Every structure is written in structure tokens, then in C-alpha cells.
Coordinates of C-alpha atoms in Angstrom, one line a residue:
Chain A
X1 CA 89.1 151.7 76.1
X2 CA 85.8 152.9 77.0
X3 CA 85.7 155.9 79.7
X4 CA 83.7 152.9 81.7
X5 CA 85.8 150.3 81.0
X6 CA 88.7 153.1 82.4
X7 CA 86.9 153.5 85.3
X8 CA 86.2 149.8 86.0
X9 CA 90.0 149.0 85.8
X10 CA 91.4 151.8 87.3
X11 CA 88.7 150.1 90.6
X12 CA 90.4 147.1 90.1
X13 CA 93.4 148.2 90.3
X14 CA 93.2 149.5 93.3
X15 CA 91.7 146.9 95.0
X16 CA 93.1 143.8 93.2
X17 CA 91.9 141.6 96.6
X18 CA 88.4 142.0 95.9
X19 CA 88.4 141.3 92.1
X20 CA 89.3 137.8 90.3
X21 CA 89.7 137.8 86.3
X22 CA 87.4 134.8 85.1
X23 CA 89.8 132.5 82.7
X24 CA 86.5 130.7 80.7
X25 CA 84.8 134.9 79.8
X26 CA 87.8 136.7 81.0
X27 CA 85.7 139.4 82.7
X28 CA 86.5 141.1 86.0
X29 CA 84.0 139.9 88.4
X30 CA 84.0 140.8 92.5
X31 CA 85.4 138.2 94.8
X32 CA 82.1 138.5 97.0
X33 CA 79.6 137.5 94.3
X34 CA 81.7 134.4 93.2
X35 CA 82.1 133.6 96.3
X36 CA 77.9 133.7 96.7
X37 CA 78.0 131.4 94.0
X38 CA 80.4 128.9 96.1
X39 CA 83.2 129.6 92.9
X40 CA 81.0 130.0 90.0
X41 CA 81.3 132.6 87.3
X42 CA 78.2 135.0 87.8
X43 CA 79.2 136.4 84.5
X44 CA 79.5 132.9 82.3
X45 CA 79.0 130.2 85.2
X46 CA 82.2 129.0 85.0
X47 CA 83.0 126.6 87.7
X48 CA 86.5 127.4 89.6
X49 CA 88.4 124.6 90.9
X50 CA 88.1 124.6 94.8
X51 CA 89.5 122.7 97.3
X52 CA 88.9 119.5 98.9
X53 CA 88.3 121.4 102.9
X54 CA 86.1 123.7 100.1
X55 CA 83.8 121.1 98.8
X56 CA 83.2 119.0 101.9
X57 CA 82.4 122.7 103.5
X58 CA 79.4 123.5 100.7
X59 CA 78.3 120.1 100.5
X60 CA 78.3 118.4 103.6
X61 CA 75.5 119.6 106.4
X62 CA 78.1 121.7 108.9
X63 CA 80.9 120.4 110.8
X64 CA 79.4 116.8 109.9
X65 CA 82.7 115.3 108.0
X66 CA 84.8 113.0 110.2
X67 CA 87.5 111.7 108.1
X68 CA 89.0 108.3 107.8
X69 CA 92.1 106.5 107.0
X70 CA 94.0 110.5 107.5
X71 CA 97.3 108.6 108.2
X72 CA 97.6 106.9 104.3
X73 CA 100.8 108.7 103.7
X74 CA 102.5 108.1 100.0
X75 CA 105.6 106.2 98.8
X76 CA 107.8 105.9 96.4
X77 CA 108.3 102.3 95.0
X78 CA 109.2 103.1 91.6
X79 CA 112.7 105.6 93.2
X80 CA 111.0 108.1 90.8
X81 CA 112.7 110.5 89.1
X82 CA 112.2 112.9 86.0
X83 CA 113.3 116.1 85.7
X84 CA 112.6 116.1 89.7
X85 CA 112.5 113.1 91.7
X86 CA 108.8 112.0 93.3
X87 CA 109.5 112.5 96.8
X88 CA 110.4 116.5 96.5
X89 CA 107.2 116.7 94.2
X90 CA 104.8 115.1 96.6
X91 CA 107.1 117.4 99.7
X92 CA 106.1 120.4 97.3
X93 CA 102.5 119.4 97.1
X94 CA 101.9 118.5 100.8
X95 CA 103.9 122.2 101.9
X96 CA 101.1 123.7 99.3
X97 CA 98.2 121.9 100.2
X98 CA 98.6 120.7 103.6
X99 CA 97.1 117.7 102.4
X100 CA 99.6 114.2 102.2
X101 CA 97.8 113.1 99.1
X102 CA 95.0 113.9 97.0
X103 CA 92.0 112.3 98.5
X104 CA 89.8 112.9 101.4
X105 CA 87.7 110.3 102.9
X106 CA 85.5 110.3 105.6
X107 CA 82.1 109.9 106.8
X108 CA 79.7 112.8 106.9
X109 CA 75.7 113.8 106.2
X110 CA 73.9 115.6 103.5
X111 CA 70.2 116.7 105.1
X112 CA 70.9 114.4 107.8
X113 CA 71.1 111.4 105.1
X114 CA 74.4 109.6 106.6
X115 CA 77.0 109.1 103.7
X116 CA 80.5 107.9 103.1
X117 CA 81.6 110.8 101.1
X118 CA 85.1 111.1 99.5
X119 CA 87.2 114.4 96.8
X120 CA 89.8 114.2 95.1
X121 CA 91.6 117.0 95.3
X122 CA 93.0 118.6 91.9
X123 CA 95.3 120.8 93.7
X124 CA 97.2 118.2 95.0
X125 CA 99.4 116.8 92.0
X126 CA 96.5 117.4 89.8
X127 CA 94.3 115.2 91.5
X128 CA 95.7 112.0 89.9
X129 CA 95.7 108.8 91.8
X130 CA 98.5 106.5 92.9
X131 CA 98.5 104.4 95.7
X132 CA 96.9 106.5 98.2
X133 CA 94.2 107.7 96.4
X134 CA 93.1 103.8 95.1
X135 CA 93.7 102.5 98.6
X136 CA 91.4 105.5 100.2
X137 CA 88.6 105.0 97.8
X138 CA 88.6 100.9 98.1
X139 CA 88.7 101.9 102.1
X140 CA 85.6 104.4 102.3
X141 CA 83.6 102.0 100.0
X142 CA 84.3 99.1 102.0
X143 CA 83.7 101.2 104.9
X144 CA 80.0 102.4 103.0
X145 CA 79.5 98.1 102.3
X146 CA 80.1 97.8 105.9
X147 CA 77.9 100.1 107.2
X148 CA 75.3 100.1 104.3
X149 CA 75.4 103.3 103.2
X150 CA 75.5 105.3 100.2
X151 CA 78.9 106.3 98.8
X152 CA 79.6 110.1 97.2
X153 CA 82.3 110.9 95.8
X154 CA 83.9 114.4 93.8
X155 CA 86.3 114.1 91.4
X156 CA 88.5 115.9 90.2
X157 CA 91.6 114.9 88.3
X158 CA 93.5 116.0 84.8
X159 CA 96.3 113.5 86.0
X160 CA 94.4 110.6 85.6
X161 CA 96.8 107.3 86.8
X162 CA 99.5 109.0 88.8
X163 CA 102.7 108.6 86.1
X164 CA 105.5 108.9 89.2
X165 CA 103.9 105.3 90.4
X166 CA 104.8 103.8 87.5
X167 CA 102.9 100.7 86.6
X168 CA 100.8 100.2 90.7
X169 CA 98.6 103.6 89.5
X170 CA 97.4 101.9 86.7
X171 CA 96.5 98.6 89.3
X172 CA 94.8 101.4 90.9
X173 CA 92.0 101.2 88.3
X174 CA 91.3 97.8 88.5
X175 CA 91.5 97.9 92.2
X176 CA 89.0 100.5 92.7
X177 CA 86.7 98.6 90.0
X178 CA 87.1 96.4 91.8
X179 CA 86.1 97.4 95.2
X180 CA 83.0 99.1 93.5
X181 CA 82.1 95.9 91.6
X182 CA 81.3 94.3 94.7
X183 CA 79.9 97.4 97.0
X184 CA 77.3 97.7 94.1
X185 CA 77.2 93.9 93.7
X186 CA 75.6 94.2 97.7
X187 CA 73.4 96.9 96.6
X188 CA 75.2 99.7 97.0
X189 CA 74.7 103.0 96.1
X190 CA 77.1 105.2 94.1
X191 CA 77.0 108.7 93.4
X192 CA 79.7 110.3 91.0
X193 CA 79.9 113.9 90.5
X194 CA 82.7 115.0 88.5
X195 CA 84.4 118.0 88.4
X196 CA 87.2 120.0 86.3
X197 CA 88.7 118.3 85.7
X198 CA 88.1 114.6 85.5
X199 CA 90.7 112.9 82.7
X200 CA 92.3 109.6 81.9
X201 CA 93.0 106.4 84.8
X202 CA 90.4 108.6 87.1
X203 CA 87.6 108.6 84.8
X204 CA 88.2 105.5 83.5
X205 CA 87.6 103.6 86.7
X206 CA 85.8 104.1 89.5
X207 CA 84.4 108.1 88.7
X208 CA 82.9 106.1 85.8
X209 CA 81.1 103.9 87.9
X210 CA 78.8 106.2 89.6
X211 CA 75.0 104.9 89.5
X212 CA 74.3 108.1 88.9
X213 CA 76.4 110.1 87.2
X214 CA 76.2 113.4 87.6
X215 CA 78.5 116.6 86.1
X216 CA 79.1 120.1 87.0
X217 CA 78.2 122.3 83.7
X218 CA 81.6 122.9 81.5
X219 CA 83.6 120.4 83.0
X220 CA 86.4 118.4 81.0
X221 CA 85.7 115.1 81.6
X222 CA 87.0 112.2 78.6
X223 CA 90.0 109.7 78.9
X224 CA 92.7 110.9 76.5
X225 CA 93.8 114.6 76.5
X226 CA 92.4 117.6 74.1
X227 CA 96.0 117.4 72.4
X228 CA 96.3 114.3 72.4
X229 CA 93.6 113.5 70.8
X230 CA 94.2 116.7 68.5
X231 CA 97.2 115.1 67.7
X232 CA 95.3 111.6 66.9
X233 CA 93.2 113.4 64.6
X234 CA 95.4 116.1 62.9
X235 CA 92.5 118.9 63.0
X236 CA 91.1 120.9 65.4
X237 CA 87.7 119.7 67.8
X238 CA 84.5 121.0 68.0
X239 CA 83.6 124.0 70.3
X240 CA 82.8 122.1 73.6
X241 CA 83.8 118.9 72.9
X242 CA 84.6 116.7 76.0
X243 CA 82.2 118.2 78.2
X244 CA 80.1 118.1 80.9
X245 CA 77.2 118.7 78.4
X246 CA 78.7 116.7 75.3
X247 CA 79.0 113.5 77.8
X248 CA 75.0 114.3 78.6
X249 CA 74.0 114.4 75.3
X250 CA 76.0 111.2 74.2
X251 CA 74.3 109.6 76.9
X252 CA 77.4 109.0 79.5
X253 CA 76.2 111.6 82.5
X254 CA 72.9 111.5 83.9
X255 CA 72.8 115.1 85.0
X256 CA 74.8 118.0 84.9
X257 CA 74.0 120.5 88.0
X258 CA 75.9 123.5 88.9
X259 CA 78.0 124.2 91.9
X260 CA 75.2 126.2 93.6
X261 CA 72.0 123.5 92.9
X262 CA 74.3 121.0 93.5
X263 CA 73.5 119.8 97.4
X264 CA 69.7 120.4 97.2
X265 CA 70.3 117.9 93.8
X266 CA 72.4 115.1 95.7
X267 CA 70.2 115.4 99.1
X268 CA 67.2 114.7 96.7
X269 CA 68.8 111.9 95.0
X270 CA 69.8 109.8 98.0
X271 CA 66.4 110.1 99.5
X272 CA 65.4 107.4 96.8
X273 CA 67.8 105.1 98.4
X274 CA 67.2 105.6 101.9
Chain K
X1 CA 116.1 100.9 61.5
X2 CA 113.2 103.0 63.0
X3 CA 110.5 105.1 61.8
X4 CA 108.5 106.9 63.3
X5 CA 104.5 106.6 63.1
X6 CA 101.9 109.0 64.5
X7 CA 101.7 110.6 68.1
X8 CA 105.9 110.6 67.5
X9 CA 105.6 107.0 69.0
X10 CA 108.6 105.4 67.7
X11 CA 108.3 101.3 66.3
X12 CA 111.0 99.2 65.3
X13 CA 111.2 97.5 61.8
X14 CA 114.8 96.5 63.1
X15 CA 115.7 97.9 66.2
X16 CA 119.2 99.0 65.5
X17 CA 120.8 96.8 68.0
X18 CA 119.7 94.1 66.4
X19 CA 121.5 94.4 63.0
X20 CA 124.7 92.8 63.3
X21 CA 122.8 89.7 64.3
X22 CA 120.6 90.0 61.0
X23 CA 124.3 90.5 59.0
X24 CA 125.7 87.5 60.0
X25 CA 122.2 85.8 59.6
X26 CA 122.2 87.1 56.5
X27 CA 126.1 85.6 55.5
X28 CA 125.0 82.3 56.8
X29 CA 121.9 82.5 54.7
X30 CA 124.4 83.4 51.9
X31 CA 126.6 80.8 52.5
X32 CA 124.3 78.4 51.9
X33 CA 122.6 78.9 49.2
X34 CA 126.0 79.0 47.8
X35 CA 127.1 75.7 48.8
X36 CA 123.3 74.7 47.7
X37 CA 124.5 75.4 44.6
X38 CA 127.9 74.8 43.2
X39 CA 128.8 71.9 45.7
X40 CA 131.0 73.2 47.6
X41 CA 131.6 72.4 51.2
X42 CA 131.4 75.0 53.2
X43 CA 129.6 73.3 56.4
X44 CA 132.6 74.4 58.7
X45 CA 132.2 77.9 57.4
X46 CA 128.5 77.8 58.2
X47 CA 129.3 76.6 61.7
X48 CA 131.5 78.4 62.5
X49 CA 129.3 81.7 61.7
X50 CA 126.2 80.1 63.5
X51 CA 128.0 80.1 66.5
X52 CA 129.6 83.6 66.3
X53 CA 125.9 84.6 65.6
X54 CA 124.1 82.8 68.9
X55 CA 126.7 84.1 70.6
X56 CA 126.2 87.5 69.4
X57 CA 122.9 87.4 70.4
X58 CA 123.4 85.8 73.6
X59 CA 125.4 88.7 74.7
X60 CA 123.5 91.1 73.2
X61 CA 120.3 90.3 74.6
X62 CA 121.8 89.4 78.5
X63 CA 122.0 93.8 78.7
X64 CA 118.9 94.5 76.9
X65 CA 117.4 97.8 78.4
X66 CA 114.3 98.8 78.8
X67 CA 114.0 100.7 76.1
X68 CA 115.2 97.9 74.0
X69 CA 112.6 95.9 75.1
X70 CA 110.0 98.5 74.1
X71 CA 111.4 97.9 70.5
X72 CA 111.5 94.2 70.7
X73 CA 107.9 94.3 72.0
X74 CA 106.9 96.4 69.1
X75 CA 108.7 94.8 66.8
X76 CA 107.1 94.5 63.3
X77 CA 107.7 90.5 63.0
X78 CA 106.7 90.2 66.9
X79 CA 103.4 87.5 66.8
X80 CA 100.3 88.8 67.5
X81 CA 97.9 87.1 68.8
X82 CA 96.3 85.9 65.9
X83 CA 100.4 84.3 65.3
X84 CA 99.6 82.4 68.4
X85 CA 96.4 80.9 68.2
X86 CA 97.1 79.7 64.6
X87 CA 100.0 77.7 66.4
X88 CA 98.1 76.6 69.8
X89 CA 94.4 76.2 69.0
X90 CA 92.8 73.0 67.3
X91 CA 89.6 75.3 66.5
X92 CA 88.9 78.5 67.0
X93 CA 85.3 80.0 65.8
X94 CA 85.8 84.1 65.9
X95 CA 82.8 85.7 67.5
X96 CA 82.0 89.3 66.2
X97 CA 80.4 92.5 67.0
X98 CA 79.2 94.5 70.4
X99 CA 76.0 94.3 69.9
X100 CA 75.3 97.5 70.4
X101 CA 77.3 99.9 67.4
X102 CA 80.0 97.6 65.6
X103 CA 82.1 94.9 64.9
X104 CA 85.6 96.7 66.0
X105 CA 88.4 94.6 64.4
X106 CA 90.9 95.6 66.6
X107 CA 89.8 93.4 69.6
X108 CA 89.7 89.3 68.6
X109 CA 87.2 87.6 70.6
X110 CA 85.9 84.2 69.9
X111 CA 85.6 80.0 71.3
X112 CA 88.6 78.1 71.3
X113 CA 89.7 74.7 72.3
X114 CA 93.1 74.7 73.3
X115 CA 95.5 71.9 73.9
X116 CA 91.9 69.7 73.8
X117 CA 90.8 72.5 76.4
X118 CA 87.8 74.8 75.6
X119 CA 87.9 78.1 76.6
X120 CA 86.9 81.9 75.6
X121 CA 89.6 84.0 74.2
X122 CA 89.9 88.1 73.8
X123 CA 92.6 89.6 72.5
X124 CA 93.9 92.9 70.8
X125 CA 95.1 93.0 67.1
X126 CA 97.3 95.2 65.7
X127 CA 97.2 93.7 61.7
X128 CA 99.9 92.5 59.4
X129 CA 99.2 94.8 56.5
X130 CA 98.3 98.2 55.8
X131 CA 95.1 97.7 55.3
X132 CA 94.6 95.5 58.4
X133 CA 96.9 97.5 60.5
X134 CA 94.1 100.5 59.2
X135 CA 91.5 99.4 60.3
X136 CA 93.0 97.4 63.5
X137 CA 93.5 101.5 64.1
X138 CA 97.1 99.9 64.7
X139 CA 96.4 98.2 68.0
X140 CA 94.3 101.0 69.3
X141 CA 90.8 99.7 70.6
X142 CA 87.0 101.9 70.5
X143 CA 85.0 101.6 72.9
X144 CA 82.8 99.2 71.3
X145 CA 86.1 96.9 70.9
X146 CA 86.2 96.7 74.6
X147 CA 82.0 96.4 74.7
X148 CA 82.4 93.1 72.5
X149 CA 85.0 92.0 75.1
X150 CA 82.5 92.1 77.7
X151 CA 80.0 90.7 75.7
X152 CA 81.9 87.5 75.0
X153 CA 83.1 87.1 78.5
X154 CA 79.6 87.6 80.5
X155 CA 78.9 84.5 77.4
X156 CA 81.7 82.2 78.7
X157 CA 80.6 82.7 82.1
X158 CA 77.6 81.9 81.3
X159 CA 78.9 78.7 79.4
X160 CA 81.1 77.9 82.2
X161 CA 84.2 78.5 79.8
X162 CA 87.1 79.9 81.5
X163 CA 88.5 83.4 79.6
X164 CA 92.2 83.5 78.3
X165 CA 93.5 87.3 77.4
X166 CA 96.1 88.1 74.8
X167 CA 97.3 91.8 76.1
X168 CA 99.1 93.2 72.7
X169 CA 98.0 96.7 72.3
X170 CA 99.8 101.0 72.5
X171 CA 96.5 101.9 74.7
X172 CA 93.0 102.7 74.2
X173 CA 92.0 104.9 71.1
X174 CA 92.4 108.6 71.6
X175 CA 90.3 109.8 68.9
X176 CA 87.3 112.2 68.6
X177 CA 85.1 108.9 68.3
X178 CA 86.3 106.7 70.6
X179 CA 85.7 109.4 72.7
X180 CA 82.3 110.4 71.9
X181 CA 81.5 106.8 72.2
X182 CA 82.6 106.6 75.7
X183 CA 85.9 105.2 76.2
X184 CA 87.0 105.9 79.3
X185 CA 82.9 104.8 80.5
X186 CA 83.5 101.9 78.6
X187 CA 86.4 101.1 80.2
X188 CA 85.9 101.6 83.3
X189 CA 82.9 99.2 83.0
X190 CA 84.7 96.2 81.5
X191 CA 87.6 96.6 84.7
X192 CA 84.6 96.1 87.0
X193 CA 82.9 93.2 84.8
X194 CA 86.0 91.6 84.9
X195 CA 86.6 91.7 88.7
X196 CA 83.0 90.6 89.1
X197 CA 83.3 87.5 86.1
X198 CA 82.2 84.2 87.8
X199 CA 84.7 82.2 85.8
X200 CA 89.3 82.0 85.4
X201 CA 90.5 84.7 83.5
X202 CA 94.1 84.2 82.4
X203 CA 96.3 87.5 80.8
X204 CA 99.1 87.3 78.8
X205 CA 100.8 90.6 77.6
X206 CA 102.4 89.3 74.7
X207 CA 104.2 92.8 73.4
X208 CA 102.9 96.1 74.3
X209 CA 100.3 96.4 77.5
X210 CA 99.7 100.2 76.7
X211 CA 98.4 102.1 79.9
X212 CA 94.5 101.6 80.3
X213 CA 94.0 99.7 77.0
X214 CA 96.0 97.2 78.2
X215 CA 94.0 96.2 81.2
X216 CA 90.4 97.3 79.7
X217 CA 90.9 93.2 78.7
X218 CA 93.6 92.8 81.3
X219 CA 91.9 91.9 84.8
X220 CA 92.2 88.4 85.8
X221 CA 93.0 85.7 88.0
X222 CA 96.7 85.3 86.9
X223 CA 98.7 87.6 84.6
X224 CA 101.7 86.4 82.7
X225 CA 104.1 88.4 80.7
X226 CA 106.7 87.2 77.8
X227 CA 110.0 87.8 78.4
X228 CA 110.9 91.2 76.8
X229 CA 106.9 92.8 77.0
X230 CA 106.3 96.1 78.4
X231 CA 103.1 96.9 80.4
X232 CA 102.8 100.7 81.3
X233 CA 100.8 102.9 83.0
X234 CA 102.0 105.5 79.8
X235 CA 104.0 105.3 76.8
X236 CA 107.8 106.3 77.2
X237 CA 107.5 109.2 74.9
X238 CA 104.1 110.3 76.4
X239 CA 105.7 110.2 79.5
X240 CA 109.1 112.1 78.4
X241 CA 107.0 114.7 76.7
X242 CA 105.1 115.2 79.9
X243 CA 108.4 115.6 81.8
X244 CA 111.2 116.9 79.3
X245 CA 108.5 118.6 76.9
X246 CA 110.8 116.0 74.6
X247 CA 109.6 112.5 73.5
X248 CA 113.2 112.3 72.4
X249 CA 113.7 111.1 76.0
X250 CA 111.3 108.0 76.0
X251 CA 114.7 106.1 76.7
X252 CA 115.0 107.4 80.3
X253 CA 111.7 107.6 80.5
X254 CA 111.6 103.9 80.0
X255 CA 113.9 103.3 82.4
X256 CA 111.8 105.7 85.1
X257 CA 108.7 104.1 84.3
X258 CA 110.0 100.6 85.1
X259 CA 108.1 98.6 82.9
X260 CA 109.9 95.2 82.1
X261 CA 108.8 91.7 83.1
X262 CA 111.2 91.4 85.9
X263 CA 110.4 94.8 87.2
X264 CA 106.6 94.0 87.3
X265 CA 107.1 90.9 88.9
X266 CA 109.0 92.7 91.5
X267 CA 105.9 94.7 92.2
X268 CA 103.3 92.0 92.5
X269 CA 101.7 93.0 89.3
X270 CA 102.8 89.6 87.3
X271 CA 102.8 86.3 88.6
X272 CA 104.9 84.7 86.1
X273 CA 107.4 85.4 83.0
X274 CA 106.9 83.0 80.1
X275 CA 111.0 83.0 78.2
X276 CA 111.6 84.2 74.8
X277 CA 114.0 82.3 72.3
X278 CA 117.3 83.3 72.2
X279 CA 116.6 86.9 69.8
X280 CA 113.5 87.3 70.8
X281 CA 110.0 85.9 69.8
X282 CA 110.0 86.6 66.6
X283 CA 113.0 84.6 65.8
X284 CA 111.1 81.8 67.3
X285 CA 107.4 81.6 66.9
X286 CA 106.8 78.3 67.4
X287 CA 108.7 77.5 70.1
X288 CA 107.1 80.8 72.0
X289 CA 103.7 79.7 70.9
X290 CA 104.9 75.9 72.3
X291 CA 106.1 77.5 75.9
X292 CA 103.2 80.0 76.0
X293 CA 100.6 76.5 76.0
X294 CA 102.3 74.9 78.2
X295 CA 102.0 77.7 80.5
X296 CA 98.4 78.7 80.1
X297 CA 97.1 74.9 80.3
X298 CA 99.4 74.9 83.2
X299 CA 97.4 77.5 85.3
X300 CA 94.2 77.5 83.5
X301 CA 94.4 73.6 85.6
X302 CA 95.7 75.3 88.8
X303 CA 92.3 77.8 88.0
X304 CA 89.8 75.2 87.4
X305 CA 89.9 73.6 90.3
X306 CA 88.3 76.7 92.7
X307 CA 85.1 77.2 93.4
X308 CA 83.3 79.7 91.4
X309 CA 82.6 82.4 94.8
X310 CA 86.6 81.6 95.9
X311 CA 87.9 82.4 92.3
X312 CA 86.3 86.2 92.2
X313 CA 87.3 86.7 95.9
X314 CA 90.8 85.9 95.3
X315 CA 90.8 88.1 92.8
X316 CA 89.3 90.8 94.6
X317 CA 91.8 89.7 96.9
X318 CA 94.9 89.7 94.5
X319 CA 94.3 93.4 92.7
X320 CA 92.7 94.9 96.4
X321 CA 96.5 94.5 97.2
X322 CA 97.9 95.9 94.8
X323 CA 99.9 99.5 95.9
X324 CA 102.6 101.8 98.1
X325 CA 101.5 103.5 100.7
X326 CA 102.7 104.5 104.4
X327 CA 100.5 104.5 107.1
X328 CA 100.4 105.2 111.1
X329 CA 103.5 107.1 110.2
X330 CA 104.1 110.5 111.8
X331 CA 104.6 113.0 109.9

């Protein structure tokens, strides 16, 4: 270790609360710098995971968010038990996050433009879609249809469809797509924002159906998980496979926008739909 | 005899529980051959064995586990959409291509006349020979396959023809090219298009209802299912790999996922279970086809009477209701 790095290392050791290691470039960066960029690594641009609360606070006008359908709670229709019962896993996720399920929906404003806004929280069972997530998205879309408002949804779901609710979670794909079909048929405007990661059943339904699809840089996006693809192909995957930039290049994403610029960009887009 | 395919998926040549049945059936065939070649009358013995075989089938098939059903659904002799079409359609004109990239043989589309009724058929194709199976990706369709289905369904709507969809897939293809060509985006589009299609859609799950790949042609006014087919959000092997880090726990996962026809009827996901001949659809393909034909015509007749606007609205309500959650409960 060079003397310079050694000195740095001692600084980290002495003040562990002030530093964080970027999981992508492995560099140590100060938390204040990261948080000034809305949880983005100042060295490499890696986007840290943020909670639904932080997303609402940083994307919408301050104090404008008014949550809807907050009393929906997950059930356990299959009485599903893997290594641990679904009920136990739900309880733990609820305690860890303070949320009832992985999706928050409500009315809000971006630069004074009224919208219906939703976000899936990837900390809650990897943001997977069960009946509550599907139902909340549908109700949000229906609210936007009735009030003729744009619908903006930020997806973060590594889990895709929630296995613990079996076939009913698969049906949420059809349900949310049907709701968006009706919304868009009636002229509704939907901006879908894909964050790291958006995969499987979430990506293969509502998240892909934006009139405009935006992705955060380097976000993992796709249908099958990289490990499954690797196993199918029996070879290493190329650098940057299934990233936001990859899908931009292949024509499936309209824009890649980094988090500090997101609010302004969404506001600019919404202005066209007034 | 079991064999493992790529990805640790278990496919069955002959499932273990079926072997005693096969043994007796072989004996019966042998006795018949012997009797025919030697003029020895063995009718009584043959009848006795036939009764025994029937009895055994009844016993085994009365208590199938979910995992055993999965194995039947994957049985190499299980009738595929092409077999059923051969038997139920007086005419079938296959239509190829997605008008964008290529013709995916894994998705079969074409105009058909079934019991005098004209319709658009959409279905998965697994293939029969090794060459076909490889070309069809063992029933795992690519984005262009789903795009082809969308394109043909739009044509059906224009011509005022109902759509009949035969579902039989382990899942949508999870390969590099499929990702590159937007597998997730195209499946999502297919779901949206089917939700909005102004013509009747009847779906039938023939064998495997593998996740998004099945749902990709599975949004309809009626969802029918053969008795031993399965329909699941994830394969039992995939589920076991996640839960127990070992795909060998697939039988337990199959149990937990509630993927049998009875389970799905109870959960309100399917509308009707079509009974299979004793011992499974592969034991009597003609009888299976007859059942399917009857059910398809009955449902097409029923839906055909609805007005187009009502049709889409009713289909919307059908899927809108799916799911279970709690509301207004205090934490």
C-alpha cells in the first residue's frame, strides 16, 4: 500500500460513518459527495439503490406527494412455504422497510405538473410483483385515467413476479398490462423509469409499456437473469450485457438519464403532454 | 427413465411411476402377437391383463402428485398443438413470419377451420425430431415468435375471426439473442395487445404453462386446461434452485407452487379443466383431440354472441379481478 493510500485507509478506519465503498468501481467515496448526487458514485457514476421514500423526495415537488391505497396488504393465497413461510418473510420485509408491500402509489407534482406517481421499492422482497403491487399499479393507472393525469412509475425489481404468490403473481403481469392498455387507448401518457434492477415479470409487463421509457445508467434490465442466460449460452456474457445502455443501443429504451438530471428531464417530457 | 436437459430440467421419456403400466401393456402386446401367430386362444389371459392394466392406471392416476403431473405434461409422447390440429382441423393454412426479423418455428400460427368454424390458430411448437426440437428451441420462443403471434392476432381481429391459442412451453427463451431483441418488451406488448384485441380469444394449456412464455399467448376470454397440464410462474426446478439452492427439490417446489389444473381452477385463473383419457393424453390422442374440439367449439359459440366492445371490457374485468390481498385491515 502506498503511503498516500495508507493515509486514506486510516481516515476510513477512523471515520467509517463518513465513507462508503462503491460496489461497482470499489473506490471509497465520502457519503456527503454521494448523497449530493442523489446516491450516485462521484467516481464512476454507479447508482446506489434508494428507497421509495428517497425517490419520492428527490423526484417530486417537496410536500406534493399524497399516498393512495396505502391500506392494501399482502395475503398468502398459496400458504406458501419454502425454506421459510411466505408470511414470515413478509413480516421481516415489513419490519425492515416500514412498508406493507413493495409498491407506493399516490398523487404528486413534478415542476407543478400534477401526476399519478408510483415506485416499486427494491428493498422489499427485491421489489417483486405480487397481488398488492399489481393491484396498486392498476388502481394508480385507473386514477390517472379518471383524472386525465400522466402516470409516472419508477421500477426497481430484481425479483420480477413474486414466486411466493405463484400463478397469481404471473396474472399481475396480464392485469397491469390490461390496465395500461385501457389507459393508453384513452389517450393516457405513461413514463416508465427503469432502475437497477428491473427484470422478469415486472420488465415483461407494465415497466416495458411506457410511452416513453427512461433508464438510469448501468441499470440491469431484461427478461431472464444474467445467470440463467449464462447457463443457457454456456459462455461468458459480454461486458455491459443487459444494461440500460445495451437496451438503448438495441432500440428498446428512449433515454438513459442519470439520477441528478432525472427530475428536470421528466418535467421537460411531461410539459409535452399538457 | 428420466433424462436431464440443459439447465437441469427433468424431461421424461417414461416417468418412473408409469413403468409398471408399460410392462403390462408390453405383455398384452406380446400375448396378442403370439396368439395371432400360433392360433392358440389367449383371449381370456389378454382380457385379464387388460383389466389389470386399467386397474393399475386408475390406481396410479387417482393419486398423482403435482410433480408427477409436471412429468406427464412434459412427456415426450404428449400430443402437441400440431398433433391436435391434425385431428381437429379440416383445414390449416400455416402463416409464417413476424414481418420484422425472422420466422420463429417455435410459434405456430395459421388460419384454420375447426368443426366448420374459421379461426386463427396460435400455439407453441416443441418439435418432434431432434432437428425440429433444436430449431424450435425445445418450445422456448424468441421475441420474433411473440411478435409473429401479435401480428397474426391483429389479422384475426381485422378478419373478424376468433383466436384459438394452444399453450405448451417451458418458458420464453432465456438466451442472449432473445434479450438483445427485447424478449421482455415484446412479451409485454403481447399482453397489452391481447388485452385489447377486439375478437374472441380462447386459450388452452396443453402441456407446459411455463411462466411469461405461456402468458405471452395466454390472455383470453376463456382459459382452458388439460387435466394433467401445469401452469406456473416459475419452473419447479427454478423455484427449487432459489429456495433450496438445489433443483433436486423440484417435487417439493411443484407442491408449493400450486400449479395443477385443480389448484388453478380454485384460484380463479382458469375456467375449465378438460379431462384426459385414463393414463394421460398421450395414451389416446384421438380421444383427447375430440374432447378439445368439443370444448373449443362450445366456448367459441358462447363468446361469439357477445358484442365486440363488451368482449374487451369483460376480458379486462376477468383479469382485473385476479390476485388476493387484504384491505382496510389495521396493522
